[in-house]
Short mmCIF file of C-alpha atoms in Angstrom, two decimals:
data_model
loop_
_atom_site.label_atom_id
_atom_site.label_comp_id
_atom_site.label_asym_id
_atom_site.label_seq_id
_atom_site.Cartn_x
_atom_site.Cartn_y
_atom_site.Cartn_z
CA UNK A 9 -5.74 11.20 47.69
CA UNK A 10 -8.89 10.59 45.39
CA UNK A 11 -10.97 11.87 48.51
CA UNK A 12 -8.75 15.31 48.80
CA UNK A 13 -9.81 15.77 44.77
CA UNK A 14 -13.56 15.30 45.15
CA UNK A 15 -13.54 17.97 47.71
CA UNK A 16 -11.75 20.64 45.83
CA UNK A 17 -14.28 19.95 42.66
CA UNK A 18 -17.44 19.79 45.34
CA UNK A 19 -16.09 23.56 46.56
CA UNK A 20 -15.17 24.10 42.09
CA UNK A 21 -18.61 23.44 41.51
CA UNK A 22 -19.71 25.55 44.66
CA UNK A 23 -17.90 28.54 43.06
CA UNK A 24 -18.80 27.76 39.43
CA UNK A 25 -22.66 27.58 40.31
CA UNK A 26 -22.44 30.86 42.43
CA UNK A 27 -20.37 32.80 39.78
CA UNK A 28 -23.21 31.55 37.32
CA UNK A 29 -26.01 33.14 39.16
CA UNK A 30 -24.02 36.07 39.84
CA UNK A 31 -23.35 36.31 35.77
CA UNK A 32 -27.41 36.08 35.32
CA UNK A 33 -27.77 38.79 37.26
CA UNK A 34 -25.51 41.08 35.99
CA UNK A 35 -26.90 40.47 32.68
CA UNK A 36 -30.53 41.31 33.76
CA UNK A 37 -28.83 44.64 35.37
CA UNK A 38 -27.25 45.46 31.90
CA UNK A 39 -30.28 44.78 30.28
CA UNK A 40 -32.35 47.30 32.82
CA UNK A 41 -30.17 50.10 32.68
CA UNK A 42 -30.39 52.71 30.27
CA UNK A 43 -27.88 52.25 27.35
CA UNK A 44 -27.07 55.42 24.90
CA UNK A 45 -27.67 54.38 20.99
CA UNK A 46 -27.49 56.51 17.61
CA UNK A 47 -29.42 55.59 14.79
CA UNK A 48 -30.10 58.35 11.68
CA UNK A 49 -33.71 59.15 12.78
CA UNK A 50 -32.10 60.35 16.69
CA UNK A 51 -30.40 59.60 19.75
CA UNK A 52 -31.94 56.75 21.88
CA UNK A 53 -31.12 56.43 25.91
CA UNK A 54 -33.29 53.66 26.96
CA UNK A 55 -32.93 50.31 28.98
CA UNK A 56 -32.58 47.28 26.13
CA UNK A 57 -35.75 45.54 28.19
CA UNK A 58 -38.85 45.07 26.44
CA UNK A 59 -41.91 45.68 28.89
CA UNK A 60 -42.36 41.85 29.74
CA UNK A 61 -38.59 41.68 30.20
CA UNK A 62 -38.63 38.35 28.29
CA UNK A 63 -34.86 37.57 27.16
CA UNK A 64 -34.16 39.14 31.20
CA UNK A 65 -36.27 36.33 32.75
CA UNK A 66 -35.51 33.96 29.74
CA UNK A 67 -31.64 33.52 31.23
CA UNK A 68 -31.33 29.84 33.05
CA UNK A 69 -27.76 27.71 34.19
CA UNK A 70 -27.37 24.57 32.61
CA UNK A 71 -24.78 21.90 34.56
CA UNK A 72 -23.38 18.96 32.46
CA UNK A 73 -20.98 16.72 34.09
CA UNK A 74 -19.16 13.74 33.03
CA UNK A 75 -16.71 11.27 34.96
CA UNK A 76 -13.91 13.76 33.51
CA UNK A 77 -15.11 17.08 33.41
CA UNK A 78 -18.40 19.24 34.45
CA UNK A 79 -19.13 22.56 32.52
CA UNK A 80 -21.95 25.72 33.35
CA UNK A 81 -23.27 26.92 30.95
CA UNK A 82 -25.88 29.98 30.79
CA UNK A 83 -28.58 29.77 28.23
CA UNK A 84 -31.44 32.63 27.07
CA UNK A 85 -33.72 33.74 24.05
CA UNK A 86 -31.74 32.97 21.00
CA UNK A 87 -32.33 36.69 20.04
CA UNK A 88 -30.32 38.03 22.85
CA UNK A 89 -26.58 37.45 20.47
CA UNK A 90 -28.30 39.25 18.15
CA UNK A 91 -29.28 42.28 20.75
CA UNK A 92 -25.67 42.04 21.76
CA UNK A 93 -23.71 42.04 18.53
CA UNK A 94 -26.21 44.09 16.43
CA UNK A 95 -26.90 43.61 13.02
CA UNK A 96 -25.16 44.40 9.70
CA UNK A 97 -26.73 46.00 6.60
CA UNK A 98 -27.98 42.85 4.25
CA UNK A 99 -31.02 40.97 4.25
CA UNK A 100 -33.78 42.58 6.54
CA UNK A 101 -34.88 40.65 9.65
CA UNK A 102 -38.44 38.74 9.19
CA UNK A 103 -41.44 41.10 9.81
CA UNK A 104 -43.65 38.35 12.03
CA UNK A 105 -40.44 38.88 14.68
CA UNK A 106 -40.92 42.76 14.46
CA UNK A 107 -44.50 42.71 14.21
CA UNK A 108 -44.13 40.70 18.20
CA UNK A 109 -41.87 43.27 19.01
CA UNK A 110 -44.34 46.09 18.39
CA UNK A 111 -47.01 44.68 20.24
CA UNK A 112 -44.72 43.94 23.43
CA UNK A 113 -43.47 47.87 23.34
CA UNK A 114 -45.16 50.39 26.07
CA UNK A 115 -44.86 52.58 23.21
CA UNK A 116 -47.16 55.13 21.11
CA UNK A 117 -47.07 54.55 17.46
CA UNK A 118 -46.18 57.66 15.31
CA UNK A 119 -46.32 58.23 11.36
CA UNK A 120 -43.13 59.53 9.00
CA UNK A 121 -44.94 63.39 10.36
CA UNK A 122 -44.40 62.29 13.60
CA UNK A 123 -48.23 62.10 14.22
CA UNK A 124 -49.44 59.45 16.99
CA UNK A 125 -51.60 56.87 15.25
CA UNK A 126 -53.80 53.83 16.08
CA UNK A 127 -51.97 50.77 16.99
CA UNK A 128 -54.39 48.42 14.79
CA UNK A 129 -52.86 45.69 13.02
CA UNK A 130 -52.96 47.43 9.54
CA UNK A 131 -50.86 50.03 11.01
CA UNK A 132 -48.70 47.58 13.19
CA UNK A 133 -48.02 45.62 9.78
CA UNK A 134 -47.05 48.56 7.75
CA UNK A 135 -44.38 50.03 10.43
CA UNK A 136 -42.84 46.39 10.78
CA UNK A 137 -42.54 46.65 7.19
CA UNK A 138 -40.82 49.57 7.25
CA UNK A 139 -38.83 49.19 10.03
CA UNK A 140 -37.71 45.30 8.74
CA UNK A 141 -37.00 47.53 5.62
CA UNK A 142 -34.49 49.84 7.61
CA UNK A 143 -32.79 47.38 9.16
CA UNK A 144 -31.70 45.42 6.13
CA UNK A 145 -30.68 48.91 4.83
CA UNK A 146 -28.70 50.67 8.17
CA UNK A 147 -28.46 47.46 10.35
CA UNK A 148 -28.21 47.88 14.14
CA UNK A 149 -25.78 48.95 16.54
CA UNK A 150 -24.88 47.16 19.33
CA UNK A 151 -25.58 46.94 22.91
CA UNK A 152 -22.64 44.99 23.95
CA UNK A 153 -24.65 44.03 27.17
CA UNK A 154 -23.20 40.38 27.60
CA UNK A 155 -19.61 41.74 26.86
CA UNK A 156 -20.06 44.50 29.72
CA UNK A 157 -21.71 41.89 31.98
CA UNK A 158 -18.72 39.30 31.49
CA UNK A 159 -16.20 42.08 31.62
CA UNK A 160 -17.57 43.08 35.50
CA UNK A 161 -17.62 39.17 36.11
CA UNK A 162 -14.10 38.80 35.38
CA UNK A 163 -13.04 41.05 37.82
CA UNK A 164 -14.27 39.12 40.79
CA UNK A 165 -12.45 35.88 38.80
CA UNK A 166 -9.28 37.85 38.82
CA UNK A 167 -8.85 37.89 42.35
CA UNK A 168 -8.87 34.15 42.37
CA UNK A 169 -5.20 33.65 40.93
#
């Protein structure tokens, strides 16, 4: 009978291992398509992604196993909770974090006029200021892209029972 038991948690692990990849994957899809967020200053409808796609290519499987037990787990860029939960009003988020952020973006820097300026690190410093500023003030919203990955992995679980 023992020999029956290994081969059900050989073809467990199997599964477990594919559904893990699978799970990866959706999460780098969520994280590439576009995703439709308010904020005070304008409607944004833009994949979560930075331009080096690092919390995308940061996801990896870790497999622990014991005489008893064996467990999957999927590990990423500690920042990615925060990207899915948001953030709530309170203490603003450190500007060295924001100031990274700004340098990774693809995007054109533009003044309270809306006026494109020079992306020097004077004027990199003072928008992370500001910006760490109105997130401590308005929070941010969030993306809920792990809970809509997981949600469209369960669905292929559910035909299991």
């Amino acid at each position: 009978m023992p020999f029956i038991m290994i081969i059900k948690f050989k073809n467990t692990k199997l599964y477990l291992l594919k559904y893990s990849k699978r799970l990866i994957k959706l999460l780098q899809i969520e994280l590439g398509r576009n995703r439709n967020r308010r904020y005070r200053s304008g409607n944004v409808s833009a994949p979560i992604n930075t331009s080096e796609e690092n919390l995308s290519k940061s996801f990896e499987i870790k497999f622990k196993e014991s005489p008893s037990s064996f467990s999957f787990n999927i590990l990423g860029l500690k920042y990615g909770m925060n990207v899915n939960d948001g953030r709530k009003p309170g203490s603003p988020p450190p500007v060295s974090e924001i100031i990274k952020w700004i340098k990774k973006k693809p995007v054109r820097l533009r003044d309270s006029e809306g006026k494109f300026v020079r992306r020097d690190d004077l004027t990199i410093n003072r928008i992370a200021n500001n910006i760490s500023r109105g997130i401590g003030v308005n929070g941010i919203q969030p993306t809920n892209f792990i809970d809509d990955a997981i949600e469209q992995s369960m669905e292929g679980l559910n035909t299991i029972g």
